[in-house]
Amino acid sequence: MTTQMPRPTRRTSSLAVTPAVVAHRGASGYLPEHTLAAYRAAIALGADDIELDLVSTRDGVLLARHEQELSRTTDVADHPELAGLRTTKLVNGVETTGWFADDLTLEQVRRLRARERLAELRPGSAAHDGLHPVPTFDEVLTMVGEESVARGRSIGVMVELKDPAWSAAQGLSLVDPLVADLRRHGLDHARSRVTVMTFEPTALQQLAPLLRVPLVQLLGELDRRPADLAALGDPRTFADLASPAGLAEIERYADGIGARHSLVTRDVAGRMVASDLVRDAHREWLGVHVWTLRAEAAYLPAPFRDQADHGDLAGYATLLLDLGVDGLITDHPDVVVAARDAHSVGPRVRTAS
Ligand code: G3P
Ligand code: CA
C-alpha cells in the first residue's frame, strides 16, 4: 500500500484577531483616505488592522494610494509646476486622464496634500482637505509600529498591491520594494501582523515563496477577470476563482480570500440570501475577509437602508458575522467594532432559563 503524501501547501501561523475589524484606507468614513491621520483615527477607534493600497512612484517608492491616477484624492491638479505631467494612459483597459504616480518622483509627491474622494457624501472629511500629506509605505509601517507600542496591542496591516502586472509592465515592480520594505522593518515572519492582498493571482504566486506573511486572494465581480489573467489571455473569471475548484487552487499559494460582500450575501427581493462561499473557502482552510462595509445607505443592501443617510451598518455586519466571516473591511471601524464586540459577547451572557 502506498501512502499518499499531502500536496504542498502554504500555511502561515498568524496572530490575527478573528473576526477582525479592518479599517479600509484608514477610518476613511471620517478623514481623507490613505493618510496617517486616517490610519491613526482608525486605530484610536479600535480597529484591529488597517487596510492600505500601494502604488509606485517613478523612483520606485511605494505610496499609500488606491489608484495610479492621483487627482481624485490629492491636490495634484493645483500644482502649476506639475501641469506638464498631466497625461492619458490605459490602465487595465480603462483610458484615464490625469497625473499618475509612476510619473512623479517621491520629491514631487511630497508636495501633494490629500483630498476627500467622496466630498459631497462626506463633507466632514472634506473639511480636512489640504491638511495631510501622502504617506509612503515605509512611513505607514513606522507609524503602526509606534502605535502598537504606545497602545500595548499589535496592530495589523492588510496591504493591497494595486495593478501589479500593469506596474511591472511600466518597469516598476511592486513586489520587490514590498519585500524590501517588510524585511527592513523586520516584518517578514510567520507571526507578523502584516497580510498581503491583491486581485492578481500571478503576483501572489510570485510572492508565495518570497514572503512568510499571510497572502490573500481578492475576489471581485464574478463576471470580471483579474487584470493579470486577462493580459495573459487566461479566460478565468472571478467566478472561476470563487468556485470550489478555484478555491482549492488558491489554497496552494494563499492563506485566505478577500471577497466583495455581494459574493457572500445579497439582497433578493428584500431578503438577504447567503452564498456557499464562506463554507467553501473554510473547507479549504482559507480565511474569509469581506469588503467594503460602508455606513452610508447608498452602499448598503436595501434591507439595511433604514435611514436616509447612514443605514444599519451594524445590522449588516452582524449578518456577515453570523455567516462566519473572519474579517470585515470597513470605512467606519467604530460601528463595526461595536457590532463585532456585541456579537462576540452575545452567547456568553445568555442564561439557560
Ligand atoms: O481590501 C479589499 C478592498 O479594499 C478592495 O477594494 O477597490 O477598495 O481597493 P478597493
Ligand atoms: Ca484596497
mmCIF file of C-alpha atoms and ligand atoms in Angstrom:
data_model
loop_
_atom_site.group_PDB
_atom_site.id
_atom_site.type_symbol
_atom_site.label_atom_id
_atom_site.label_comp_id
_atom_site.label_asym_id
_atom_site.label_seq_id
_atom_site.Cartn_x
_atom_site.Cartn_y
_atom_site.Cartn_z
ATOM 1 C CA MET A 1 0.000 0.000 0.000
ATOM 2 C CA THR A 2 1.375 3.403 -0.889
ATOM 3 C CA THR A 3 0.944 6.365 1.389
ATOM 4 C CA GLN A 4 -0.257 9.439 -0.429
ATOM 5 C CA MET A 5 1.778 12.470 0.585
ATOM 6 C CA PRO A 6 -0.228 15.623 1.198
ATOM 7 C CA ARG A 7 0.145 18.094 -1.622
ATOM 8 C CA PRO A 8 2.463 21.026 -0.946
ATOM 9 C CA THR A 9 0.588 23.881 0.629
ATOM 10 C CA ARG A 10 1.326 27.251 2.096
ATOM 11 C CA ARG A 11 0.383 27.731 5.705
ATOM 12 C CA THR A 12 1.327 30.638 7.896
ATOM 13 C CA SER A 13 0.910 30.903 11.626
ATOM 14 C CA SER A 14 -0.744 34.255 12.039
ATOM 15 C CA LEU A 15 -1.625 36.055 15.241
ATOM 16 C CA ALA A 16 -4.592 37.640 13.500
ATOM 17 C CA VAL A 17 -7.632 38.594 15.533
ATOM 18 C CA THR A 18 -10.719 36.667 14.389
ATOM 19 C CA PRO A 19 -13.179 38.022 13.473
ATOM 20 C CA ALA A 20 -11.133 41.132 12.744
ATOM 21 C CA VAL A 21 -12.270 44.660 12.058
ATOM 22 C CA VAL A 22 -10.094 46.156 9.323
ATOM 23 C CA ALA A 23 -10.182 49.900 8.669
ATOM 24 C CA HIS A 24 -10.484 50.377 4.900
ATOM 25 C CA ARG A 25 -7.987 53.036 3.782
ATOM 26 C CA GLY A 26 -7.946 54.082 7.462
ATOM 27 C CA ALA A 27 -11.073 55.500 9.083
ATOM 28 C CA SER A 28 -11.970 56.730 5.598
ATOM 29 C CA GLY A 29 -15.586 57.425 6.512
ATOM 30 C CA TYR A 30 -14.299 60.314 8.656
ATOM 31 C CA LEU A 31 -10.993 61.554 7.221
ATOM 32 C CA PRO A 32 -9.399 61.648 3.743
ATOM 33 C CA GLU A 33 -8.362 58.103 2.842
ATOM 34 C CA HIS A 34 -4.802 56.816 2.990
ATOM 35 C CA THR A 35 -3.400 59.485 5.290
ATOM 36 C CA LEU A 36 -1.546 58.835 8.532
ATOM 37 C CA ALA A 37 -4.341 60.790 10.240
ATOM 38 C CA ALA A 38 -6.983 58.395 8.854
ATOM 39 C CA TYR A 39 -4.964 55.334 9.922
ATOM 40 C CA ARG A 40 -4.342 56.758 13.408
ATOM 41 C CA ALA A 41 -8.047 57.593 13.793
ATOM 42 C CA ALA A 42 -8.935 54.010 12.854
ATOM 43 C CA ILE A 43 -6.553 52.637 15.457
ATOM 44 C CA ALA A 44 -7.993 55.004 18.079
ATOM 45 C CA LEU A 45 -11.490 53.757 17.153
ATOM 46 C CA GLY A 46 -10.423 50.179 17.938
ATOM 47 C CA ALA A 47 -9.672 48.718 14.510
ATOM 48 C CA ASP A 48 -7.617 45.516 14.689
ATOM 49 C CA ASP A 49 -5.931 46.197 11.349
ATOM 50 C CA ILE A 50 -5.637 48.974 8.825
ATOM 51 C CA GLU A 51 -6.020 48.322 5.100
ATOM 52 C CA LEU A 52 -3.893 50.171 2.585
ATOM 53 C CA ASP A 53 -3.393 50.141 -1.165
ATOM 54 C CA LEU A 54 0.050 50.540 -2.723
ATOM 55 C CA VAL A 55 1.232 52.086 -5.993
ATOM 56 C CA SER A 56 4.769 53.052 -7.076
ATOM 57 C CA THR A 57 6.391 56.421 -7.743
ATOM 58 C CA ARG A 58 8.660 56.916 -10.765
ATOM 59 C CA ASP A 59 11.649 56.307 -8.493
ATOM 60 C CA GLY A 60 10.248 53.032 -7.139
ATOM 61 C CA VAL A 61 8.914 54.141 -3.735
ATOM 62 C CA LEU A 62 5.659 52.549 -2.559
ATOM 63 C CA LEU A 63 2.911 55.058 -1.775
ATOM 64 C CA ALA A 64 -0.392 54.555 0.020
ATOM 65 C CA ARG A 65 -2.893 55.375 -2.762
ATOM 66 C CA HIS A 66 -5.860 53.498 -4.150
ATOM 67 C CA GLU A 67 -5.172 54.113 -7.839
ATOM 68 C CA GLN A 68 -2.342 55.148 -10.103
ATOM 69 C CA GLU A 69 -4.077 58.430 -11.038
ATOM 70 C CA LEU A 70 -3.716 60.941 -8.221
ATOM 71 C CA SER A 71 -6.159 63.801 -8.842
ATOM 72 C CA ARG A 72 -9.214 62.137 -7.262
ATOM 73 C CA THR A 73 -7.600 62.049 -3.834
ATOM 74 C CA THR A 74 -4.926 64.772 -3.882
ATOM 75 C CA ASP A 75 -4.458 68.411 -4.914
ATOM 76 C CA VAL A 76 -2.015 67.488 -7.717
ATOM 77 C CA ALA A 77 -4.099 69.498 -10.232
ATOM 78 C CA ASP A 78 -3.429 72.668 -8.213
ATOM 79 C CA HIS A 79 0.343 72.490 -8.693
ATOM 80 C CA PRO A 80 1.286 74.523 -11.819
ATOM 81 C CA GLU A 81 4.806 73.086 -11.789
ATOM 82 C CA LEU A 82 3.321 69.574 -12.276
ATOM 83 C CA ALA A 83 0.871 70.570 -15.048
ATOM 84 C CA GLY A 84 3.160 69.126 -17.731
ATOM 85 C CA LEU A 85 2.809 65.657 -16.202
ATOM 86 C CA ARG A 86 -0.934 65.507 -16.958
ATOM 87 C CA THR A 87 -1.453 62.735 -19.476
ATOM 88 C CA THR A 88 -3.767 59.953 -20.647
ATOM 89 C CA LYS A 89 -2.978 56.300 -20.000
ATOM 90 C CA LEU A 90 -4.621 52.959 -20.490
ATOM 91 C CA VAL A 91 -4.637 51.182 -17.126
ATOM 92 C CA ASN A 92 -6.011 47.655 -17.404
ATOM 93 C CA GLY A 93 -8.042 48.600 -20.454
ATOM 94 C CA VAL A 94 -9.515 51.788 -18.939
ATOM 95 C CA GLU A 95 -8.460 55.100 -20.512
ATOM 96 C CA THR A 96 -7.740 57.590 -17.735
ATOM 97 C CA THR A 97 -6.527 61.197 -17.864
ATOM 98 C CA GLY A 98 -4.676 62.876 -15.024
ATOM 99 C CA TRP A 99 -1.451 62.624 -13.057
ATOM 100 C CA PHE A 100 -0.021 59.159 -12.493
ATOM 101 C CA ALA A 101 2.059 58.048 -9.536
ATOM 102 C CA ASP A 102 4.549 56.322 -11.823
ATOM 103 C CA ASP A 103 5.336 59.684 -13.500
ATOM 104 C CA LEU A 104 6.058 61.546 -10.237
ATOM 105 C CA THR A 105 9.160 61.286 -8.089
ATOM 106 C CA LEU A 106 8.863 60.966 -4.340
ATOM 107 C CA GLU A 107 10.066 64.562 -4.029
ATOM 108 C CA GLN A 108 7.131 65.705 -6.202
ATOM 109 C CA VAL A 109 4.651 63.553 -4.248
ATOM 110 C CA ARG A 110 5.886 65.183 -1.020
ATOM 111 C CA ARG A 111 4.342 68.493 -2.223
ATOM 112 C CA LEU A 112 0.832 66.994 -2.515
ATOM 113 C CA ARG A 113 -1.935 67.081 0.084
ATOM 114 C CA ALA A 114 -4.794 64.593 0.368
ATOM 115 C CA ARG A 115 -8.407 65.296 -0.548
ATOM 116 C CA GLU A 116 -11.649 63.530 0.254
ATOM 117 C CA ARG A 117 -12.749 61.359 -2.690
ATOM 118 C CA LEU A 118 -16.475 61.477 -1.802
ATOM 119 C CA ALA A 119 -16.683 65.168 -0.843
ATOM 120 C CA GLU A 120 -20.462 65.522 -1.269
ATOM 121 C CA LEU A 121 -21.202 62.379 0.700
ATOM 122 C CA ARG A 122 -18.575 63.066 3.376
ATOM 123 C CA PRO A 123 -18.350 66.843 3.927
ATOM 124 C CA GLY A 124 -16.937 66.352 7.431
ATOM 125 C CA SER A 125 -13.968 64.548 5.939
ATOM 126 C CA ALA A 126 -13.659 67.047 3.078
ATOM 127 C CA ALA A 127 -13.153 69.777 5.719
ATOM 128 C CA HIS A 128 -9.695 68.190 6.197
ATOM 129 C CA ASP A 129 -8.715 68.640 2.532
ATOM 130 C CA GLY A 130 -5.256 70.106 2.100
ATOM 131 C CA LEU A 131 -4.010 69.184 5.564
ATOM 132 C CA HIS A 132 -2.397 65.772 5.205
ATOM 133 C CA PRO A 133 0.496 64.528 3.046
ATOM 134 C CA VAL A 134 0.541 61.306 1.021
ATOM 135 C CA PRO A 135 2.408 58.711 3.111
ATOM 136 C CA THR A 136 4.902 56.160 1.858
ATOM 137 C CA PHE A 137 4.509 52.506 2.868
ATOM 138 C CA ASP A 138 7.667 52.894 4.945
ATOM 139 C CA GLU A 139 6.087 55.769 6.900
ATOM 140 C CA VAL A 140 2.894 53.768 7.483
ATOM 141 C CA LEU A 141 4.873 50.811 8.855
ATOM 142 C CA THR A 142 6.814 53.127 11.175
ATOM 143 C CA MET A 143 3.588 54.724 12.442
ATOM 144 C CA VAL A 144 1.911 51.335 13.005
ATOM 145 C CA GLY A 145 4.937 50.128 14.972
ATOM 146 C CA GLU A 146 4.828 53.244 17.158
ATOM 147 C CA GLU A 147 1.065 52.965 17.715
ATOM 148 C CA SER A 148 1.386 49.262 18.589
ATOM 149 C CA VAL A 149 3.979 50.041 21.244
ATOM 150 C CA ALA A 150 2.076 53.060 22.608
ATOM 151 C CA ARG A 151 -1.223 51.151 22.855
ATOM 152 C CA GLY A 152 0.198 47.831 24.013
ATOM 153 C CA ARG A 153 -1.520 45.870 21.241
ATOM 154 C CA SER A 154 -0.237 44.619 17.930
ATOM 155 C CA ILE A 155 -1.991 46.449 15.111
ATOM 156 C CA GLY A 156 -2.261 44.593 11.826
ATOM 157 C CA VAL A 157 -1.668 45.905 8.322
ATOM 158 C CA MET A 158 -3.504 44.468 5.322
ATOM 159 C CA VAL A 159 -1.606 45.657 2.265
ATOM 160 C CA GLU A 160 -3.113 45.560 -1.218
ATOM 161 C CA LEU A 161 -0.868 45.754 -4.279
ATOM 162 C CA LYS A 162 -2.718 47.786 -6.931
ATOM 163 C CA ASP A 163 -2.334 46.695 -10.549
ATOM 164 C CA PRO A 164 0.987 44.860 -10.024
ATOM 165 C CA ALA A 165 1.095 43.426 -13.578
ATOM 166 C CA TRP A 166 0.417 46.839 -15.144
ATOM 167 C CA SER A 167 3.019 48.418 -12.905
ATOM 168 C CA ALA A 168 5.602 45.761 -13.790
ATOM 169 C CA ALA A 169 4.883 46.432 -17.477
ATOM 170 C CA GLN A 170 5.859 50.083 -16.834
ATOM 171 C CA GLY A 171 9.169 48.809 -15.431
ATOM 172 C CA LEU A 172 8.110 49.313 -11.798
ATOM 173 C CA SER A 173 7.857 46.141 -9.744
ATOM 174 C CA LEU A 174 5.617 46.411 -6.689
ATOM 175 C CA VAL A 175 6.807 43.042 -5.408
ATOM 176 C CA ASP A 176 10.491 43.946 -4.977
ATOM 177 C CA PRO A 177 10.008 47.142 -2.896
ATOM 178 C CA LEU A 178 7.250 45.449 -0.874
ATOM 179 C CA VAL A 179 9.577 42.622 0.115
ATOM 180 C CA ALA A 180 12.385 45.097 0.826
ATOM 181 C CA ASP A 181 10.187 47.365 2.994
ATOM 182 C CA LEU A 182 8.824 44.431 5.017
ATOM 183 C CA ARG A 183 12.277 42.983 5.595
ATOM 184 C CA ARG A 184 13.742 46.351 6.573
ATOM 185 C CA HIS A 185 11.011 46.696 9.220
ATOM 186 C CA GLY A 186 11.561 43.119 10.443
ATOM 187 C CA LEU A 187 8.008 42.180 9.436
ATOM 188 C CA ASP A 188 8.580 39.218 7.128
ATOM 189 C CA HIS A 189 7.985 36.337 9.503
ATOM 190 C CA ALA A 190 5.229 33.823 10.118
ATOM 191 C CA ARG A 191 3.824 35.628 13.180
ATOM 192 C CA SER A 192 3.868 39.040 11.550
ATOM 193 C CA ARG A 193 0.643 41.069 11.680
ATOM 194 C CA VAL A 194 1.097 42.018 8.027
ATOM 195 C CA THR A 195 -1.048 40.430 5.306
ATOM 196 C CA VAL A 196 -0.544 40.995 1.576
ATOM 197 C CA MET A 197 -3.525 41.033 -0.786
ATOM 198 C CA THR A 198 -4.181 41.603 -4.475
ATOM 199 C CA PHE A 199 -6.759 40.780 -7.130
ATOM 200 C CA GLU A 200 -3.974 39.366 -9.347
ATOM 201 C CA PRO A 201 -3.079 35.686 -8.766
ATOM 202 C CA THR A 202 0.284 35.900 -10.561
ATOM 203 C CA ALA A 203 1.620 38.477 -8.073
ATOM 204 C CA LEU A 204 0.581 36.290 -5.127
ATOM 205 C CA GLN A 205 2.175 33.245 -6.765
ATOM 206 C CA GLN A 206 5.353 35.289 -7.171
ATOM 207 C CA LEU A 207 5.217 36.378 -3.512
ATOM 208 C CA ALA A 208 4.382 32.959 -2.022
ATOM 209 C CA PRO A 209 7.971 31.632 -1.973
ATOM 210 C CA LEU A 210 9.416 35.061 -1.066
ATOM 211 C CA LEU A 211 7.355 36.067 1.982
ATOM 212 C CA ARG A 212 6.299 34.298 5.149
ATOM 213 C CA VAL A 213 3.321 36.562 5.904
ATOM 214 C CA PRO A 214 -0.259 35.551 5.048
ATOM 215 C CA LEU A 215 -1.403 36.165 1.471
ATOM 216 C CA VAL A 216 -4.989 36.920 0.453
ATOM 217 C CA GLN A 217 -6.549 36.490 -2.989
ATOM 218 C CA LEU A 218 -9.100 39.256 -3.541
ATOM 219 C CA LEU A 219 -12.259 38.327 -5.445
ATOM 220 C CA GLY A 220 -14.211 40.969 -7.365
ATOM 221 C CA GLU A 221 -17.363 40.964 -9.508
ATOM 222 C CA LEU A 222 -17.938 37.372 -10.617
ATOM 223 C CA ASP A 223 -18.168 38.105 -14.340
ATOM 224 C CA ARG A 224 -14.889 40.043 -14.419
ATOM 225 C CA ARG A 225 -11.375 38.725 -14.940
ATOM 226 C CA PRO A 226 -8.298 39.504 -12.851
ATOM 227 C CA ALA A 227 -6.301 42.040 -14.902
ATOM 228 C CA ASP A 228 -3.145 39.910 -14.958
ATOM 229 C CA LEU A 229 -5.014 36.835 -16.241
ATOM 230 C CA ALA A 230 -6.793 38.938 -18.868
ATOM 231 C CA ALA A 231 -3.436 40.313 -20.066
ATOM 232 C CA LEU A 232 -2.132 36.739 -20.359
ATOM 233 C CA GLY A 233 -5.195 35.584 -22.327
ATOM 234 C CA ASP A 234 -6.303 33.353 -19.437
ATOM 235 C CA PRO A 235 -10.120 33.142 -19.666
ATOM 236 C CA ARG A 236 -10.742 32.574 -15.937
ATOM 237 C CA THR A 237 -13.110 34.962 -14.213
ATOM 238 C CA PHE A 238 -13.543 35.679 -10.509
ATOM 239 C CA ALA A 239 -16.461 33.201 -10.639
ATOM 240 C CA ASP A 240 -13.945 30.508 -11.602
ATOM 241 C CA LEU A 241 -11.627 31.531 -8.757
ATOM 242 C CA ALA A 242 -14.546 31.515 -6.281
ATOM 243 C CA SER A 243 -15.702 28.009 -7.277
ATOM 244 C CA PRO A 244 -14.693 25.025 -5.074
ATOM 245 C CA ALA A 245 -12.028 24.057 -7.649
ATOM 246 C CA GLY A 246 -10.803 27.639 -7.826
ATOM 247 C CA LEU A 247 -10.571 27.878 -4.036
ATOM 248 C CA ALA A 248 -8.569 24.639 -3.924
ATOM 249 C CA GLU A 249 -6.157 26.222 -6.400
ATOM 250 C CA ILE A 250 -5.949 29.453 -4.340
ATOM 251 C CA GLU A 251 -5.095 27.396 -1.261
ATOM 252 C CA ARG A 252 -1.852 26.368 -2.973
ATOM 253 C CA TYR A 253 -0.469 29.917 -2.909
ATOM 254 C CA ALA A 254 -2.573 31.923 -0.438
ATOM 255 C CA ASP A 255 -3.985 31.747 3.077
ATOM 256 C CA GLY A 256 -7.303 33.458 2.565
ATOM 257 C CA ILE A 257 -9.698 35.246 0.273
ATOM 258 C CA GLY A 258 -10.993 38.796 0.394
ATOM 259 C CA ALA A 259 -14.459 38.802 -1.122
ATOM 260 C CA ARG A 260 -16.644 41.633 -2.259
ATOM 261 C CA HIS A 261 -19.582 41.498 0.177
ATOM 262 C CA SER A 262 -22.089 40.754 -2.582
ATOM 263 C CA LEU A 263 -20.282 37.430 -3.174
ATOM 264 C CA VAL A 264 -21.158 36.331 0.365
ATOM 265 C CA THR A 265 -24.711 37.562 0.726
ATOM 266 C CA ARG A 266 -27.057 39.580 -1.432
ATOM 267 C CA ASP A 267 -30.468 41.097 -1.437
ATOM 268 C CA VAL A 268 -33.040 39.019 -3.333
ATOM 269 C CA ALA A 269 -36.365 40.867 -3.379
ATOM 270 C CA GLY A 270 -35.808 42.339 0.087
ATOM 271 C CA ARG A 271 -34.448 39.121 1.632
ATOM 272 C CA MET A 272 -30.744 38.554 2.319
ATOM 273 C CA VAL A 273 -29.581 35.276 0.783
ATOM 274 C CA ALA A 274 -26.172 33.774 1.625
ATOM 275 C CA SER A 275 -23.924 32.077 -0.917
ATOM 276 C CA ASP A 276 -21.769 29.000 -0.180
ATOM 277 C CA LEU A 277 -18.544 30.973 -0.465
ATOM 278 C CA VAL A 278 -17.665 31.193 3.257
ATOM 279 C CA ARG A 279 -18.299 27.462 3.739
ATOM 280 C CA ASP A 280 -16.410 26.504 0.577
ATOM 281 C CA ALA A 281 -13.415 28.693 1.498
ATOM 282 C CA HIS A 282 -13.300 27.377 5.057
ATOM 283 C CA ARG A 283 -13.327 23.814 3.693
ATOM 284 C CA GLU A 284 -10.015 24.726 2.032
ATOM 285 C CA TRP A 285 -8.772 26.305 5.281
ATOM 286 C CA LEU A 286 -8.888 29.716 3.671
ATOM 287 C CA GLY A 287 -9.814 32.685 5.851
ATOM 288 C CA VAL A 288 -12.543 34.999 4.538
ATOM 289 C CA HIS A 289 -12.367 38.790 4.730
ATOM 290 C CA VAL A 290 -15.288 40.738 3.313
ATOM 291 C CA TRP A 291 -15.153 44.254 1.814
ATOM 292 C CA THR A 292 -16.237 47.063 1.788
ATOM 293 C CA LEU A 293 -18.717 47.858 4.538
ATOM 294 C CA ARG A 294 -19.818 51.497 4.471
ATOM 295 C CA ALA A 295 -22.367 53.141 6.726
ATOM 296 C CA GLU A 296 -23.944 55.372 4.104
ATOM 297 C CA ALA A 297 -27.277 53.916 2.995
ATOM 298 C CA ALA A 298 -26.322 54.051 -0.689
ATOM 299 C CA TYR A 299 -23.643 51.396 -0.065
ATOM 300 C CA LEU A 300 -25.769 49.017 2.000
ATOM 301 C CA PRO A 301 -28.118 46.278 0.725
ATOM 302 C CA ALA A 302 -31.724 47.509 0.609
ATOM 303 C CA PRO A 303 -32.887 45.754 3.831
ATOM 304 C CA PHE A 304 -30.314 47.788 5.795
ATOM 305 C CA ARG A 305 -31.135 51.200 4.316
ATOM 306 C CA ASP A 306 -33.498 52.116 7.113
ATOM 307 C CA GLN A 307 -32.444 55.762 7.236
ATOM 308 C CA ALA A 308 -31.804 58.295 4.526
ATOM 309 C CA ASP A 309 -28.131 58.960 5.266
ATOM 310 C CA HIS A 310 -26.462 56.298 7.421
ATOM 311 C CA GLY A 311 -28.199 52.916 7.312
ATOM 312 C CA ASP A 312 -27.931 49.919 9.628
ATOM 313 C CA LEU A 313 -24.276 49.015 9.106
ATOM 314 C CA ALA A 314 -24.162 47.250 12.485
ATOM 315 C CA GLY A 315 -27.053 45.017 11.392
ATOM 316 C CA TYR A 316 -25.334 44.130 8.132
ATOM 317 C CA ALA A 317 -22.035 43.444 9.909
ATOM 318 C CA THR A 318 -23.879 41.159 12.346
ATOM 319 C CA LEU A 319 -25.392 39.190 9.466
ATOM 320 C CA LEU A 320 -21.930 38.658 7.952
ATOM 321 C CA LEU A 321 -20.541 37.623 11.348
ATOM 322 C CA ASP A 322 -23.400 35.118 11.662
ATOM 323 C CA LEU A 323 -22.178 33.611 8.378
ATOM 324 C CA GLY A 324 -18.762 33.029 9.950
ATOM 325 C CA VAL A 325 -16.559 35.523 8.116
ATOM 326 C CA ASP A 326 -13.086 36.078 9.579
ATOM 327 C CA GLY A 327 -12.748 39.781 8.920
ATOM 328 C CA LEU A 328 -14.804 42.821 7.987
ATOM 329 C CA ILE A 329 -13.127 45.593 5.993
ATOM 330 C CA THR A 330 -14.923 48.866 6.610
ATOM 331 C CA ASP A 331 -14.766 52.647 6.186
ATOM 332 C CA HIS A 332 -16.496 53.016 9.604
ATOM 333 C CA PRO A 333 -14.484 50.864 12.042
ATOM 334 C CA ASP A 334 -16.182 52.248 15.181
ATOM 335 C CA VAL A 335 -19.600 50.943 14.074
ATOM 336 C CA VAL A 336 -18.235 47.539 13.088
ATOM 337 C CA VAL A 337 -16.076 47.166 16.233
ATOM 338 C CA ALA A 338 -19.220 47.730 18.337
ATOM 339 C CA ALA A 339 -21.166 45.177 16.265
ATOM 340 C CA ARG A 340 -18.311 42.651 16.422
ATOM 341 C CA ASP A 341 -17.892 43.066 20.184
ATOM 342 C CA ALA A 342 -21.644 42.654 20.778
ATOM 343 C CA HIS A 343 -21.659 39.599 18.523
ATOM 344 C CA SER A 344 -18.682 38.017 20.320
ATOM 345 C CA VAL A 345 -20.079 38.613 23.794
ATOM 346 C CA GLY A 346 -23.650 37.562 22.995
ATOM 347 C CA PRO A 347 -23.519 33.791 23.595
ATOM 348 C CA ARG A 348 -21.513 34.130 26.826
ATOM 349 C CA VAL A 349 -24.050 36.336 28.588
ATOM 350 C CA ARG A 350 -27.090 34.274 27.669
ATOM 351 C CA THR A 351 -28.600 32.311 30.537
ATOM 352 C CA ALA A 352 -30.295 28.929 30.250
ATOM 353 C CA SER A 353 -33.681 29.907 31.625
HETATM 354 O O1 G3P B 1 -9.377 45.170 0.770
HETATM 355 C C1 G3P B 1 -10.016 44.897 -0.365
HETATM 356 C C2 G3P B 1 -10.683 46.092 -0.942
HETATM 357 O O2 G3P B 1 -10.043 47.234 -0.479
HETATM 358 C C3 G3P B 1 -10.651 46.017 -2.425
HETATM 359 O O3 G3P B 1 -11.327 47.085 -2.999
HETATM 360 O O4 G3P B 1 -11.223 48.998 -4.510
HETATM 361 O O5 G3P B 1 -11.348 49.372 -2.078
HETATM 362 O O6 G3P B 1 -9.262 48.518 -3.088
HETATM 363 P P1 G3P B 1 -10.752 48.553 -3.170
HETATM 364 CA CA CA B 2 -7.965 48.014 -1.200
#
